[in-house]
mmCIF file of C-alpha atoms in Angstrom:
data_model
loop_
_atom_site.group_PDB
_atom_site.id
_atom_site.type_symbol
_atom_site.label_atom_id
_atom_site.label_comp_id
_atom_site.label_asym_id
_atom_site.label_seq_id
_atom_site.Cartn_x
_atom_site.Cartn_y
_atom_site.Cartn_z
ATOM 1 C CA MET A 1357 0.000 0.000 0.000
ATOM 2 C CA GLU A 1358 1.209 3.499 -0.839
ATOM 3 C CA GLU A 1359 2.579 5.599 2.019
ATOM 4 C CA TYR A 1360 0.571 8.751 2.666
ATOM 5 C CA ARG A 1361 2.102 12.146 3.147
ATOM 6 C CA GLU A 1362 0.407 14.331 5.687
ATOM 7 C CA TYR A 1363 -1.687 17.197 4.326
ATOM 8 C CA ARG A 1364 -2.059 18.732 0.880
ATOM 9 C CA PRO A 1365 -1.882 22.565 0.868
ATOM 10 C CA ASN A 1366 -5.247 23.819 -0.280
ATOM 11 C CA VAL A 1367 -7.518 26.855 -0.448
ATOM 12 C CA ALA A 1368 -11.285 26.946 -0.014
ATOM 13 C CA ALA A 1369 -13.785 29.663 -0.942
ATOM 14 C CA ILE A 1370 -16.940 30.423 0.956
ATOM 15 C CA VAL A 1371 -18.726 32.045 -1.958
ATOM 16 C CA LEU A 1372 -21.589 34.373 -1.113
ATOM 17 C CA SER A 1373 -24.107 35.539 -3.699
ATOM 18 C CA HIS A 1374 -23.870 39.062 -5.073
ATOM 19 C CA SER A 1375 -26.847 39.922 -2.828
ATOM 20 C CA TYR A 1376 -24.611 39.870 0.249
ATOM 21 C CA PRO A 1377 -24.822 41.532 2.779
ATOM 22 C CA GLU A 1378 -28.561 42.159 2.312
ATOM 23 C CA LYS A 1379 -29.124 38.432 1.828
ATOM 24 C CA CYS A 1380 -26.704 35.762 3.068
ATOM 25 C CA GLU A 1381 -26.675 32.904 0.553
ATOM 26 C CA PHE A 1382 -23.816 30.404 0.272
ATOM 27 C CA MET A 1383 -22.883 28.820 -3.028
ATOM 28 C CA ILE A 1384 -22.326 25.081 -2.769
ATOM 29 C CA ALA A 1385 -21.574 22.714 -5.605
ATOM 30 C CA ARG A 1386 -21.960 18.972 -6.054
ATOM 31 C CA ARG A 1387 -18.947 16.955 -7.189
ATOM 32 C CA LYS A 1388 -19.382 15.015 -10.418
ATOM 33 C CA GLY A 1389 -20.671 11.531 -9.788
ATOM 34 C CA MET A 1390 -21.205 12.076 -6.053
ATOM 35 C CA ARG A 1391 -24.851 12.234 -5.063
ATOM 36 C CA ARG A 1392 -24.052 13.715 -1.647
ATOM 37 C CA GLY A 1393 -20.794 15.460 -2.537
ATOM 38 C CA TRP A 1394 -21.869 19.050 -1.817
ATOM 39 C CA GLN A 1395 -19.085 21.415 -0.810
ATOM 40 C CA PHE A 1396 -17.453 24.814 -1.242
ATOM 41 C CA PRO A 1397 -15.092 25.313 -4.196
ATOM 42 C CA GLN A 1398 -11.545 24.402 -3.198
ATOM 43 C CA GLY A 1399 -8.280 23.216 -4.630
ATOM 44 C CA GLY A 1400 -4.572 22.726 -4.259
ATOM 45 C CA ILE A 1401 -1.955 25.427 -4.079
ATOM 46 C CA ASP A 1402 0.595 25.056 -6.863
ATOM 47 C CA LYS A 1403 4.304 25.523 -6.233
ATOM 48 C CA GLY A 1404 5.158 29.219 -6.165
ATOM 49 C CA GLU A 1405 1.530 30.373 -5.764
ATOM 50 C CA THR A 1406 0.247 32.468 -2.902
ATOM 51 C CA PRO A 1407 -3.009 31.331 -1.302
ATOM 52 C CA GLU A 1408 -4.794 34.307 -2.914
ATOM 53 C CA GLU A 1409 -3.467 33.385 -6.370
ATOM 54 C CA ALA A 1410 -4.539 29.766 -5.852
ATOM 55 C CA LEU A 1411 -7.980 30.912 -4.700
ATOM 56 C CA LEU A 1412 -8.620 32.916 -7.870
ATOM 57 C CA ARG A 1413 -7.220 30.186 -10.143
ATOM 58 C CA GLU A 1414 -9.310 27.489 -8.450
ATOM 59 C CA LEU A 1415 -12.486 29.572 -8.643
ATOM 60 C CA LYS A 1416 -11.890 30.110 -12.364
ATOM 61 C CA GLU A 1417 -11.258 26.379 -12.902
ATOM 62 C CA GLU A 1418 -14.101 25.074 -10.737
ATOM 63 C CA ILE A 1419 -16.941 27.565 -11.167
ATOM 64 C CA GLY A 1420 -15.834 29.417 -14.301
ATOM 65 C CA THR A 1421 -15.302 32.809 -12.703
ATOM 66 C CA ASP A 1422 -12.865 34.631 -10.482
ATOM 67 C CA ASP A 1423 -15.027 37.758 -10.563
ATOM 68 C CA VAL A 1424 -15.231 37.999 -6.776
ATOM 69 C CA GLU A 1425 -14.481 40.412 -3.990
ATOM 70 C CA ILE A 1426 -12.407 38.927 -1.169
ATOM 71 C CA ILE A 1427 -14.144 39.974 2.041
ATOM 72 C CA ALA A 1428 -12.015 38.189 4.628
ATOM 73 C CA GLU A 1429 -9.545 35.406 5.264
ATOM 74 C CA TYR A 1430 -9.727 32.887 8.085
ATOM 75 C CA PRO A 1431 -6.651 33.644 10.225
ATOM 76 C CA GLU A 1432 -5.344 30.072 10.527
ATOM 77 C CA TRP A 1433 -4.776 27.000 8.400
ATOM 78 C CA ILE A 1434 -7.187 24.148 9.142
ATOM 79 C CA SER A 1435 -6.492 20.472 8.502
ATOM 80 C CA TYR A 1436 -8.911 17.625 7.989
ATOM 81 C CA ASP A 1437 -8.494 13.956 7.114
ATOM 82 C CA PHE A 1438 -10.041 12.267 4.124
ATOM 83 C CA PRO A 1439 -12.356 9.403 5.106
ATOM 84 C CA LYS A 1440 -10.221 6.253 5.230
ATOM 85 C CA HIS A 1441 -12.425 4.387 2.743
ATOM 86 C CA THR A 1442 -11.772 7.025 0.053
ATOM 87 C CA ARG A 1443 -8.004 7.411 0.336
ATOM 88 C CA ASN A 1444 -7.175 4.685 -2.192
ATOM 89 C CA ARG A 1445 -9.434 6.321 -4.797
ATOM 90 C CA ARG A 1446 -7.734 9.711 -4.639
ATOM 91 C CA ARG A 1447 -5.278 10.973 -7.245
ATOM 92 C CA TYR A 1448 -2.750 12.079 -4.696
ATOM 93 C CA PRO A 1449 -1.186 10.353 -1.711
ATOM 94 C CA PHE A 1450 -2.262 12.599 1.160
ATOM 95 C CA LYS A 1451 -3.893 11.806 4.474
ATOM 96 C CA GLY A 1452 -6.005 14.954 4.146
ATOM 97 C CA GLN A 1453 -5.855 18.628 3.371
ATOM 98 C CA ARG A 1454 -4.483 21.716 5.105
ATOM 99 C CA GLN A 1455 -6.691 24.594 4.037
ATOM 100 C CA LYS A 1456 -6.784 28.371 4.028
ATOM 101 C CA TYR A 1457 -10.363 29.669 3.882
ATOM 102 C CA PHE A 1458 -11.519 32.856 2.204
ATOM 103 C CA LEU A 1459 -14.905 34.539 2.425
ATOM 104 C CA VAL A 1460 -15.742 35.984 -0.999
ATOM 105 C CA ARG A 1461 -18.684 37.710 -2.619
ATOM 106 C CA LEU A 1462 -19.598 37.179 -6.257
ATOM 107 C CA ARG A 1463 -19.748 40.423 -8.156
ATOM 108 C CA GLU A 1464 -23.121 41.095 -9.733
ATOM 109 C CA ARG A 1465 -21.714 40.651 -13.268
ATOM 110 C CA ALA A 1466 -20.100 37.280 -12.426
ATOM 111 C CA VAL A 1467 -21.312 34.304 -14.453
ATOM 112 C CA ILE A 1468 -20.933 30.814 -13.011
ATOM 113 C CA ASP A 1469 -20.048 28.188 -15.631
ATOM 114 C CA LEU A 1470 -19.287 24.737 -14.260
ATOM 115 C CA ASP A 1471 -18.188 23.576 -17.725
ATOM 116 C CA ALA A 1472 -15.608 26.338 -18.244
ATOM 117 C CA PHE A 1473 -12.648 24.098 -17.492
ATOM 118 C CA GLU A 1474 -11.638 21.113 -19.626
ATOM 119 C CA THR A 1475 -12.511 18.598 -16.889
ATOM 120 C CA PRO A 1476 -15.444 19.902 -14.812
ATOM 121 C CA GLU A 1477 -15.280 18.988 -11.141
ATOM 122 C CA PHE A 1478 -18.882 19.934 -10.323
ATOM 123 C CA GLU A 1479 -22.140 19.081 -12.043
ATOM 124 C CA GLU A 1480 -24.578 21.249 -10.130
ATOM 125 C CA TYR A 1481 -24.575 24.271 -7.857
ATOM 126 C CA LYS A 1482 -27.065 26.163 -5.751
ATOM 127 C CA PHE A 1483 -27.280 28.982 -3.285
ATOM 128 C CA VAL A 1484 -28.466 28.009 0.183
ATOM 129 C CA ASN A 1485 -29.012 29.673 3.527
ATOM 130 C CA MET A 1486 -26.906 28.737 6.551
ATOM 131 C CA GLU A 1487 -29.381 26.165 7.856
ATOM 132 C CA ASP A 1488 -29.471 24.315 4.526
ATOM 133 C CA LEU A 1489 -25.698 24.566 4.164
ATOM 134 C CA PHE A 1490 -25.041 22.246 7.086
ATOM 135 C CA ARG A 1491 -27.737 19.791 5.979
ATOM 136 C CA ARG A 1492 -26.319 19.435 2.481
ATOM 137 C CA ILE A 1493 -22.541 19.440 2.745
ATOM 138 C CA THR A 1494 -20.613 16.204 2.814
ATOM 139 C CA PHE A 1495 -20.248 14.748 6.307
ATOM 140 C CA PHE A 1496 -16.474 14.863 6.709
ATOM 141 C CA LYS A 1497 -16.255 18.599 6.012
ATOM 142 C CA ARG A 1498 -18.959 19.709 8.451
ATOM 143 C CA ARG A 1499 -16.675 20.237 11.462
ATOM 144 C CA VAL A 1500 -14.276 22.467 9.520
ATOM 145 C CA TYR A 1501 -17.080 24.381 7.807
ATOM 146 C CA ARG A 1502 -18.746 24.982 11.179
ATOM 147 C CA GLN A 1503 -15.486 26.270 12.667
ATOM 148 C CA VAL A 1504 -14.903 28.708 9.805
ATOM 149 C CA ILE A 1505 -18.528 29.885 9.526
ATOM 150 C CA ASP A 1506 -18.731 30.418 13.305
ATOM 151 C CA TYR A 1507 -15.589 32.562 13.141
ATOM 152 C CA PHE A 1508 -17.012 34.766 10.381
ATOM 153 C CA VAL A 1509 -20.317 35.064 12.307
ATOM 154 C CA LYS A 1510 -18.404 36.108 15.445
ATOM 155 C CA GLU A 1511 -16.533 38.696 13.367
ATOM 156 C CA GLY A 1512 -19.881 40.135 12.219
ATOM 157 C CA LEU A 1513 -19.356 39.171 8.582
ATOM 158 C CA LEU A 1514 -22.216 36.639 8.370
#
């Protein structure tokens, strides 16, 4: 069996609709082929990239737009483990991910296009309120999402 390295450097975007702050709606997307794979857009940080550069690149690749306003950044890196039963199916040999979270707002002119990149990662997206967010997202990301969302609520941003 392949030896796992610890945690893959990664960024994640909590994408709010352009109606924020009047209306607080979170964009979540469902991974291709995963019925319950709802999550925030995220992705790896390439060598030489800053987290902000990776954030904008990943948004462009995953949702077809980087037309966002960065509102805030979570002050720490957060790690989580992949579920053990999925590790052998992953493309990379990591135990989990070490993420930097950003709170972003879509600009009104932004157009989401899940098919913009050559290999789409998502097949559906929707905007949900906070209550629906925690009912829909994949189980192993709930603890981290709760931690980050609670921080932004405490800071008065959500």
